[in-house]
mmCIF file of C-alpha atoms in Angstrom:
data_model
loop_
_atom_site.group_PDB
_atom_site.id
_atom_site.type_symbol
_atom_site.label_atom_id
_atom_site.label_comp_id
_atom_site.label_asym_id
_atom_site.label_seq_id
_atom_site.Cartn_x
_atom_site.Cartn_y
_atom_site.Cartn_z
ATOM 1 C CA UNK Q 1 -55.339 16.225 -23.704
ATOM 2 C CA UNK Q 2 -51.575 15.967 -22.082
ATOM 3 C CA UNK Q 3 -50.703 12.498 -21.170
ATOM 4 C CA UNK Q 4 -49.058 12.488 -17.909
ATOM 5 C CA UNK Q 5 -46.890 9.614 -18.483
ATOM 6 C CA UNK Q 6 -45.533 11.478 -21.850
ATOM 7 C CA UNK Q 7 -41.998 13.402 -21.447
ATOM 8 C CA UNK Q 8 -42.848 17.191 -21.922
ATOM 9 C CA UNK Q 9 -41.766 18.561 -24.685
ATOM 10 C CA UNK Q 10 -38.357 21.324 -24.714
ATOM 11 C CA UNK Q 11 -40.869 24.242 -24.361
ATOM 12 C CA UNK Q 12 -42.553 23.176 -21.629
ATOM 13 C CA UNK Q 13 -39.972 22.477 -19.488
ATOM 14 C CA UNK Q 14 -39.173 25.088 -16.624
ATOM 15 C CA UNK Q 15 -36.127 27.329 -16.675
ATOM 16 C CA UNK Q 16 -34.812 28.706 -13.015
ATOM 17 C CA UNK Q 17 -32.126 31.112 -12.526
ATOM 18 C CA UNK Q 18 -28.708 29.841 -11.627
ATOM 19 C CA UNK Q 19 -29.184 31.179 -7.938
ATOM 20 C CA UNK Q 20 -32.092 29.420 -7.031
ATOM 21 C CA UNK Q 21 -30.233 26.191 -6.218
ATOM 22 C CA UNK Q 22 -31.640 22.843 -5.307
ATOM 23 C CA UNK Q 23 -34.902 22.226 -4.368
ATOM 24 C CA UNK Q 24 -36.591 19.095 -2.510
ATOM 25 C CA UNK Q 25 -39.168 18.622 0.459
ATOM 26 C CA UNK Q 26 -37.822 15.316 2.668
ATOM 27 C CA UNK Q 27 -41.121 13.775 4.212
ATOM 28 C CA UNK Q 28 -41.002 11.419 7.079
ATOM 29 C CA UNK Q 29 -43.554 9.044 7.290
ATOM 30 C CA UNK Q 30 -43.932 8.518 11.185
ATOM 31 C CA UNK Q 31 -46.224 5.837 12.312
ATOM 32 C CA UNK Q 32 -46.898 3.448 15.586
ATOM 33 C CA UNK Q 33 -45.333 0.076 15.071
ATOM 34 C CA UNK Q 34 -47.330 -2.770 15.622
ATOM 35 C CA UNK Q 35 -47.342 -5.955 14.419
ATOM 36 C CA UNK Q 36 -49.048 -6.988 10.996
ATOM 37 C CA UNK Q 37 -49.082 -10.879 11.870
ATOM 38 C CA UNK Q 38 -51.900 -10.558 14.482
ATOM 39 C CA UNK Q 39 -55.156 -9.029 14.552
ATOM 40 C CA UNK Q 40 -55.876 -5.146 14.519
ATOM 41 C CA UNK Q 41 -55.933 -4.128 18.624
ATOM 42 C CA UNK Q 42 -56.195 -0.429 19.133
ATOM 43 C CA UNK Q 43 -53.866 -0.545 22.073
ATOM 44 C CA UNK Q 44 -51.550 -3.058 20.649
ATOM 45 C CA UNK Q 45 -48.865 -0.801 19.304
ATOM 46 C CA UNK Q 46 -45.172 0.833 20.164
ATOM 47 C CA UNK Q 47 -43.235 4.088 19.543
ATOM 48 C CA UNK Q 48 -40.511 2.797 20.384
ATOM 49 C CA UNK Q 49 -38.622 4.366 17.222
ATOM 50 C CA UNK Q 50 -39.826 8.256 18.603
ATOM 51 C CA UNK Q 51 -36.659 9.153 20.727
ATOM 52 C CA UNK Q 52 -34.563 7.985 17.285
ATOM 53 C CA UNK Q 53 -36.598 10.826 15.605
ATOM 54 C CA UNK Q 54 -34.005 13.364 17.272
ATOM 55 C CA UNK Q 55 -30.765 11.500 16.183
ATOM 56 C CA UNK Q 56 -32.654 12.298 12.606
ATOM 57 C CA UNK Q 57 -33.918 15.539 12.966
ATOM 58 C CA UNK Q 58 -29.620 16.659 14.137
ATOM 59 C CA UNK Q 59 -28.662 15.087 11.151
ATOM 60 C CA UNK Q 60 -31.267 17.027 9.112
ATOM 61 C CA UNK Q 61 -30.280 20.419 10.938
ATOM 62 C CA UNK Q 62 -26.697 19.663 10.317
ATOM 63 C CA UNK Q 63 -27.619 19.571 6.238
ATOM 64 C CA UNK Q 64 -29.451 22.079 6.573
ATOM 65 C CA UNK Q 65 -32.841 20.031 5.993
ATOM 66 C CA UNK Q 66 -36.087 21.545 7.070
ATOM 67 C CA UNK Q 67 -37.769 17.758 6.637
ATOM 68 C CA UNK Q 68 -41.951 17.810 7.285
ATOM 69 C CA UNK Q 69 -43.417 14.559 9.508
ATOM 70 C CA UNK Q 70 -46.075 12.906 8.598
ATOM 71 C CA UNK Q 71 -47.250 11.298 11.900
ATOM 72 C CA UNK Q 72 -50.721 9.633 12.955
ATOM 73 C CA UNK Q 73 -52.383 10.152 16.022
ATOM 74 C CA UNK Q 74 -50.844 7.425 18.602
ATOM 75 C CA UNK Q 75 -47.645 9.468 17.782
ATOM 76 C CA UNK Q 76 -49.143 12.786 17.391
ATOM 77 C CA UNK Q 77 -50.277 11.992 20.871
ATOM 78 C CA UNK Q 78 -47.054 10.964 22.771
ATOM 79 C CA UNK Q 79 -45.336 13.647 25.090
ATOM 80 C CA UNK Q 80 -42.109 11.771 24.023
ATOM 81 C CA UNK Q 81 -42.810 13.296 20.651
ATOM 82 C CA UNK Q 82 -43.404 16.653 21.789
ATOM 83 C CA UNK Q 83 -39.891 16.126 24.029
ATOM 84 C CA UNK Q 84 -38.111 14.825 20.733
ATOM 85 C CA UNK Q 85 -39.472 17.294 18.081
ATOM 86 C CA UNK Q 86 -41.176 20.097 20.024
ATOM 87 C CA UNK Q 87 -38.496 22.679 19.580
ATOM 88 C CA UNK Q 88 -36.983 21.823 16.315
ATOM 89 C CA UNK Q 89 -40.865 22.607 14.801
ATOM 90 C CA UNK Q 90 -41.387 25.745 17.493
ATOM 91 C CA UNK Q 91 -38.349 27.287 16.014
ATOM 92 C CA UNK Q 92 -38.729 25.892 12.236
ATOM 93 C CA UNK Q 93 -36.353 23.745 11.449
ATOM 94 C CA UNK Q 94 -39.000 20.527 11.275
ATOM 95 C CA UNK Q 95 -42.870 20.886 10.136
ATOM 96 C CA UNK Q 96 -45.296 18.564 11.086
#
């Protein structure tokens, strides 16, 4: 059985065409801050980070990044996030 932790061997390894360039997914890990010190409190957290998201998402555009967000609900949930991302993913230049 292969041993995932091995190097693969020569002949396994994968061979692409000189055209098909660089490849790599950039995930963003979006989540409500709150504050790990004090008890769990389902209203006791911030987004303040969201309208930052866009300063990001130019940035991404301007290498010509597609990156997918990984958010949770409280942000999923925020018109601020719909205000900051909703066109970028409408037209396809960010996933979700």
């Amino acid at each position: 059985m292969p041993n995932m932790l091995e190097v693969p061997k020569s002949p396994d390894f994968v061979r692409f065409h000189a055209d098909f360039g660089q490849r790599f997914i950039v995930t963003v890990d979006t989540e409500e801050e709150f504050d790990w010190s004090k008890p769990f409190d389902r209203s006791g957290h911030g987004l303040s980070h969201v309208p930052r998201l866009g300063k990001f998402q130019q940035f991404c555009e301007g290498c010509g990044i597609v990156p997918v967000y990984l958010i949770d609900f409280p942000v999923a949930s925020d018109p601020l996030t719909v205000e900051v991302l909703g066109e970028a993913i409408s037209a396809g230049r960010a996933e979700v």
